[in-house]
Coordinates of C-alpha atoms in Angstrom, one line a residue:
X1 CA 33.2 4.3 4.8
X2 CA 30.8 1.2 5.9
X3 CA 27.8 0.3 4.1
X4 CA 24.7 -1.5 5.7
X5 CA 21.8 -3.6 4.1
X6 CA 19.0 -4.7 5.7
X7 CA 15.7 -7.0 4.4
X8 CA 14.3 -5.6 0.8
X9 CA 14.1 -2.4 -0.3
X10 CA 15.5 -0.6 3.5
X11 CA 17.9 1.6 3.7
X12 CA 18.1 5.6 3.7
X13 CA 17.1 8.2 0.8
X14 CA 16.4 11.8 -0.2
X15 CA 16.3 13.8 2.7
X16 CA 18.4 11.3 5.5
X17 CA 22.0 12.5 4.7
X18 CA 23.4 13.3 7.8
X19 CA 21.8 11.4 10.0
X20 CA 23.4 9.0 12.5
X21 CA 24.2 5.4 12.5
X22 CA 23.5 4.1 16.1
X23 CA 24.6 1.0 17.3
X24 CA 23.6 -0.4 20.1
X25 CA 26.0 -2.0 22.8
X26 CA 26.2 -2.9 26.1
X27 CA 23.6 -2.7 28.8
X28 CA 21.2 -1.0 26.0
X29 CA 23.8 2.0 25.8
X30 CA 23.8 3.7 22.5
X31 CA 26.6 4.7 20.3
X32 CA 27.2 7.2 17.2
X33 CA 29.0 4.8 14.9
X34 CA 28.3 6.2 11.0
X35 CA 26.8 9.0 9.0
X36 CA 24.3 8.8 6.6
X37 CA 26.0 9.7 3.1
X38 CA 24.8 8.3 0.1
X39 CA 22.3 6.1 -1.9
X40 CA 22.6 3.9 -5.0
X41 CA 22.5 5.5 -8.4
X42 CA 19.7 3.8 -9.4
X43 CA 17.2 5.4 -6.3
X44 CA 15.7 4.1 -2.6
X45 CA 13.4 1.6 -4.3
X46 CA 14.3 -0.7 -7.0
X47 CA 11.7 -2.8 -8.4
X48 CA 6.9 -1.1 -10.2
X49 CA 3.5 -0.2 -14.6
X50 CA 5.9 -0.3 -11.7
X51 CA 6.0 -4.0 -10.4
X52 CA 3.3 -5.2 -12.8
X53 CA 2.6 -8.3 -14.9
X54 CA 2.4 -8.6 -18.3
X55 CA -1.5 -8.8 -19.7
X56 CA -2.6 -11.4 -21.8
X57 CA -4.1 -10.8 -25.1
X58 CA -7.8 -9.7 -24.9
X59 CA -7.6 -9.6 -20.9
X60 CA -8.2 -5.5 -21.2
X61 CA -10.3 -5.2 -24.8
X62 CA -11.0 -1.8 -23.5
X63 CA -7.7 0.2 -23.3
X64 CA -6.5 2.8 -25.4
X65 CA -2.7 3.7 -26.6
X66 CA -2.9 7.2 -27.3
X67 CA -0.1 9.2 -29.0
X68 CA -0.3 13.0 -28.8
X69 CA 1.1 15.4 -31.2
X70 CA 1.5 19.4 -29.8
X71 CA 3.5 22.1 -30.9
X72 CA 6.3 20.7 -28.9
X73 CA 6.4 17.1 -30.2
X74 CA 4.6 13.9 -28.9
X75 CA 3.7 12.2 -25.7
X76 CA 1.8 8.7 -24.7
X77 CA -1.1 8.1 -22.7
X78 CA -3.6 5.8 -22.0
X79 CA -6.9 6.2 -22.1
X80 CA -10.3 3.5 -22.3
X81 CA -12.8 2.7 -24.5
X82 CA -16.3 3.8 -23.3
X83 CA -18.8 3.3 -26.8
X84 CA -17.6 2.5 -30.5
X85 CA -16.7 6.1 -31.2
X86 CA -15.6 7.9 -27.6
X87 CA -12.5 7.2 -25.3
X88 CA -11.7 8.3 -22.3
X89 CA -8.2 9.7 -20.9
X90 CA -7.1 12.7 -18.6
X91 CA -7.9 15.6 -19.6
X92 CA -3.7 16.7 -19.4
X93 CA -3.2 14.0 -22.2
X94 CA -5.1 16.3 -24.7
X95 CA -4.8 19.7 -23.1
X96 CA -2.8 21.7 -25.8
X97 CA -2.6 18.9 -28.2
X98 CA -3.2 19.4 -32.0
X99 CA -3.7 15.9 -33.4
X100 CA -4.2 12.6 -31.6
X101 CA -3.4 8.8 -32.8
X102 CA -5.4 6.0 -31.0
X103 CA -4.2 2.6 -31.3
X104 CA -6.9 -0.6 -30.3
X105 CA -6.9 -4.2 -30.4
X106 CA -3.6 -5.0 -29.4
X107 CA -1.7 -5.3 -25.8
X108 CA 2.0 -4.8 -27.8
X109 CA 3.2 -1.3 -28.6
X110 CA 5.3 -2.3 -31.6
X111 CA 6.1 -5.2 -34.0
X112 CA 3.0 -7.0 -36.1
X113 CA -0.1 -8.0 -34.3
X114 CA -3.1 -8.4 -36.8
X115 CA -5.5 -7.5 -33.7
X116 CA -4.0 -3.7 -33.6
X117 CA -6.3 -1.3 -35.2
X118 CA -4.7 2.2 -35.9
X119 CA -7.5 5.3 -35.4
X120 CA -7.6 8.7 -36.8
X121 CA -9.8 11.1 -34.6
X122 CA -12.4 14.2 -34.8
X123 CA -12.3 16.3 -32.0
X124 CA -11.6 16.4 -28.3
X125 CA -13.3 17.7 -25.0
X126 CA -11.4 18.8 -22.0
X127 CA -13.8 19.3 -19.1
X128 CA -14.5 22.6 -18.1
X129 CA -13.1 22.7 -14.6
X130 CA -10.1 21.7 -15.4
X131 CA -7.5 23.0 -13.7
X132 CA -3.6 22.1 -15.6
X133 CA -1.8 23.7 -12.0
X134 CA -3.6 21.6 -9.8
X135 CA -4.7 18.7 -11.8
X136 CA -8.2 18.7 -10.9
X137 CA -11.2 17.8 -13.1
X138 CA -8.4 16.0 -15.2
X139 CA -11.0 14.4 -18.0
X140 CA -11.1 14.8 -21.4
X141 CA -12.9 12.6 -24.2
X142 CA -11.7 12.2 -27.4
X143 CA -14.4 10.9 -30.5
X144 CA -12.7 9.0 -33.1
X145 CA -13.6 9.5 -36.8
X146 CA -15.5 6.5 -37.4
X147 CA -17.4 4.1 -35.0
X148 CA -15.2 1.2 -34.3
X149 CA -16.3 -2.6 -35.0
X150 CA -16.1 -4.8 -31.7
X151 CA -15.1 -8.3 -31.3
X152 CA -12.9 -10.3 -28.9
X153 CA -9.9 -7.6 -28.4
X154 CA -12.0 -4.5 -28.9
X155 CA -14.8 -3.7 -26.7
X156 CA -16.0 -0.7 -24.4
X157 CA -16.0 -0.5 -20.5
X158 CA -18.8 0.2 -18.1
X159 CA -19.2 3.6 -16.6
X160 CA -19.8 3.1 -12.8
X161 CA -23.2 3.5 -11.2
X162 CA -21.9 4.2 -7.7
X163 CA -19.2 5.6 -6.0
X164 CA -15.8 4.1 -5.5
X165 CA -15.1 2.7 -2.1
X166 CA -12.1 2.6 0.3
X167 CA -10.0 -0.2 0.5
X168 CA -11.5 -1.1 -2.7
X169 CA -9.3 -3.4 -5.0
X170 CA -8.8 -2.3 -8.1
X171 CA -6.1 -2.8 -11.1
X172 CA -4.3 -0.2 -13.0
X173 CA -2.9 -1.0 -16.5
X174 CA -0.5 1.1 -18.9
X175 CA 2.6 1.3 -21.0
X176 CA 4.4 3.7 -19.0
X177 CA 8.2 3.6 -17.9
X178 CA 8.8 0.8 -15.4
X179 CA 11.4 2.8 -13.3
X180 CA 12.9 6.3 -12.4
X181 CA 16.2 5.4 -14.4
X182 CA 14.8 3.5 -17.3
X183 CA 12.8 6.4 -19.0
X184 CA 10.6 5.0 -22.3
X185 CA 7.7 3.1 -22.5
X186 CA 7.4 -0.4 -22.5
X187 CA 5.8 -2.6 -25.6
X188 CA 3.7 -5.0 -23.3
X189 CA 0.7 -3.5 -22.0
X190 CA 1.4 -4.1 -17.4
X191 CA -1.3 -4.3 -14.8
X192 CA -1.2 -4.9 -11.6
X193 CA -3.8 -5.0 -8.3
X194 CA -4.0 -1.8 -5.7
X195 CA -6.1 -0.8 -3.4
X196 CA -7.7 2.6 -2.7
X197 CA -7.1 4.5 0.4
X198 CA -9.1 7.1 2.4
X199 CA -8.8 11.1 0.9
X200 CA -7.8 11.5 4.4
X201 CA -4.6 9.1 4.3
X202 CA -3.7 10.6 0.6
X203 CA -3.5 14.5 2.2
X204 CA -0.8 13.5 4.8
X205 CA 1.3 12.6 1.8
X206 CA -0.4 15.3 -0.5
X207 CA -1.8 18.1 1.8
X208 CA -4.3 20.2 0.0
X209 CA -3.7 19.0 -3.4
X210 CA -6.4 16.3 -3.0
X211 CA -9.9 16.9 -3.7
X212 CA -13.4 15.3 -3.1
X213 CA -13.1 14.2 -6.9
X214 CA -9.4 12.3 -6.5
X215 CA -8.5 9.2 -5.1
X216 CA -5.6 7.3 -4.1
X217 CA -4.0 4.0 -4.6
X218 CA -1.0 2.3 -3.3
X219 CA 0.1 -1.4 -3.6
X220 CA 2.5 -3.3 -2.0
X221 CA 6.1 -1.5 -1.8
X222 CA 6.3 1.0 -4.1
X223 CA 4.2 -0.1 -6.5
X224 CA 2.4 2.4 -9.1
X225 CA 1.9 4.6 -12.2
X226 CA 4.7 6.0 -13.9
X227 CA 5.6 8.4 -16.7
X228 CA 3.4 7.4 -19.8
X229 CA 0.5 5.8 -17.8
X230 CA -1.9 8.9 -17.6
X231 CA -5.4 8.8 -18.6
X232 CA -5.1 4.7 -18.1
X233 CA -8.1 3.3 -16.6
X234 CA -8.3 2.2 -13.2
X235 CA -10.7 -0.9 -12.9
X236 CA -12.8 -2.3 -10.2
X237 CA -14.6 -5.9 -11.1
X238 CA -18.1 -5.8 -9.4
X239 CA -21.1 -7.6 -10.6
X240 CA -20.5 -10.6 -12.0
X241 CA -16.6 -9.6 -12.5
X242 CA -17.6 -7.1 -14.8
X243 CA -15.0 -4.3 -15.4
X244 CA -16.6 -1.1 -14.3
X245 CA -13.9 2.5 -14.8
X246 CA -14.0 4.0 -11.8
X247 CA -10.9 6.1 -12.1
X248 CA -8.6 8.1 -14.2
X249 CA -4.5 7.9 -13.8
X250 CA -3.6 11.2 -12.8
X251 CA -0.1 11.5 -11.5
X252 CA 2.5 10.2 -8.9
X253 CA 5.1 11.8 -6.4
X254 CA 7.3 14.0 -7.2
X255 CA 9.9 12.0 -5.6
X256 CA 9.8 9.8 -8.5
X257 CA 7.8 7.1 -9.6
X258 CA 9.6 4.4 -7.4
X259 CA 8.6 6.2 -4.5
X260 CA 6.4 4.7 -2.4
X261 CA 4.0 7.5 -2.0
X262 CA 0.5 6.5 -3.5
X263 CA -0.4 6.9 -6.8
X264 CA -3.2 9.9 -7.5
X265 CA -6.4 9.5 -9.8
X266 CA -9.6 11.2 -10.9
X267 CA -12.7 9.5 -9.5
X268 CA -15.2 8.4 -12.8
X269 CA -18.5 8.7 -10.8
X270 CA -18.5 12.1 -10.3
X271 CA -18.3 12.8 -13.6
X272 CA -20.4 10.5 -15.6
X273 CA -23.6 13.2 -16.2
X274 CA -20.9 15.1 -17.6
X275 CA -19.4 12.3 -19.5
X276 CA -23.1 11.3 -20.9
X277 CA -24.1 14.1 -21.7
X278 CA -21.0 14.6 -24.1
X279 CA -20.7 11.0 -25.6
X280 CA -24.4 10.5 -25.6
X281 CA -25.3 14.0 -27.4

C-alpha cells in the first residue's frame, strides 16, 4: 500500500476507488503507479454549524431552539422570532408533529442561563404548498401561547422587503451536529458567513430539485448546515446593519454534511404575503 497527502482537505472520496495514481517521470511520460482504495474513517472533509464560531450572548436575540415531539419521539430545529407571539421555521420541523417546545433568550442549549425563557405553544401552520418529497414551500409558523416580553436577548427579526441577491453575504446560525461522525447537537448556538449562489450553479449540483423559491449557499471548504439546523434563519445585514431573514435552512447533500456541496434554503421574500397574512390576522 502507499498513502499520499496533499495541502488541506485533498485527497480522494466516495466514488474514486479504482482510479489510478499517475506519476509523472521522465520527458513528461506518465506512469500507472497506485490504485485508489480507501479513505479515512472519519470522511473526505474534516473540519463545518460546520466550521462556525461560537455567538456571543445577545448577538442573535431573534433565534429559536425548537424541540419537536411526534409519534415517533423528538427532533431539534431552529427557527426565528418574527413578532412577540409567531416564529418562523421550516415547515418539515412541524410537519407531523404533536407538541412543540420553544426555548428564547439564551445562546446555550443546556446548563443555567437566567436569559433562557422556556415556551409553551398554541397551534402551528404548514404552508399549503408544501411538498415533504421535494422539500418545496418548506415554511411553517408556529404561535406561542402568550406574547413574549422583549429586552436585550429577546427580540424579533425583520421580514425582507426585496428579494435576495446572488453573491449576497449572508450568515447562518444553529445548534446542529458539527460533523458527519459526531452526530448530536451542540450547546453553543454557531454561525458562520456564506454567500449565496446563482439557482443556476445550485442545479449542476442539484438538477431539478431546485426551484424559483430556493436558494443556495456555500462557504469556504465545506462549510454548512448540518443535522439539527433546519428552520434556522439565514441573515443578510442591509440598512444600517439591520438583520433582515431572508432564508429558511432547508437541507444539505446527501453525501453528508461535510460535503462540500452547497447548503439548500427556502427564500423568505416570496413568502412574506403569505407569512402576513397568517401572523398579522
Amino acid at each position: 500500500m502507499v498513502c499520499v497527502s496533499g495541502n488541506y482537505n485533498e485527497g480522494t472520496c466516495i466514488g474514486d476507488s479504482g482510479g489510478p495514481l499517475i506519476q509523472v517521470v521522465s520527458r513528461g511520460q506518465m506512469v500507472h503507479t497506485g490504485i485508489s482504495s480507501f479513505i479515512s474513517g472519519n470522511g473526505c472533509q474534516r473540519g463545518r454549524i460546520i466550521g462556525g464560531e461560537i455567538a456571543r450572548a445577545s448577538q442573535f436575540p431573534y433565534v429559536a431552539a425548537i424541540i419537536s415531539t411526534d409519534s415517533s419521539g423528538s427532533y431539534f430545529c431552529g427557527g426565528a422570532l418574527l413578532n412577540n407571539q409567531w416564529i418562523l421555521t421550516a415547515a418539515q420541523c412541524i410537519y407531523g408533529g404533536v407538541q412543540f417546545t420553544i426555548q428564547l433568550g439564551s445562546n446555550k442549549l443546556d446548563g443555567t442561563d437566567p436569559n433562557r425563557v422556556t415556551l409553551a405553544t398554541a397551534t402551528f401552520v404548514i404552508h399549503p404548498g408544501y411538498n415533504p418529497d421535494t422539500l418545496e414551500n418548506d415554511v411553517g409558523l408556529i404561535r406561542l401561547r402568550l406574547p413574549i416580553e422583549f429586552n436585550q436577548y429577546i427580540t424579533a427579526v425583520d421580514l425582507p422587503q426585496v428579494p435576495l441577491s446572488d453573491s449576497a453575504t449572508v450568515t447562518i446560525m444553529g445548534w446542529g451536529q458539527e460533523s458527519d461522525q459526531n452526530p448530536g447537537l451542540v450547546s453553543d448556538l454557531q454561525f458562520i458567513q456564506l454567500v449565496t449562489i446563482t439557482n443556476s450553479e445550485c442545479k449542476l449540483n442539484y438538477g431539478g430539485q431546485i426551484v424559483d423559491e430556493m436558494v443556495c449557499v456555500v462557504g469556504q471548504s465545506n462549510e454548512g448546515i448540518c443535522t439539527g439546523d433546519s428552520g434556522g434563519p439565514l441573515i443578510e445585514y442591509r440598512t444600517e446593519r439591520a438583520p433582515v431573514h431572508v432564508a429558511i435552512a432547508s437541507f444539505f447533500s446527501g453525501n453528508g454534511c461535510e460535503s462540500v456541496l452547497p447548503s439548500g434554503f427556502t427564500r423568505t421574500y416570496p413568502y412574506v404575503e403569505w407569512i402576513n397574512s397568517i401572523i398579522q390576522g
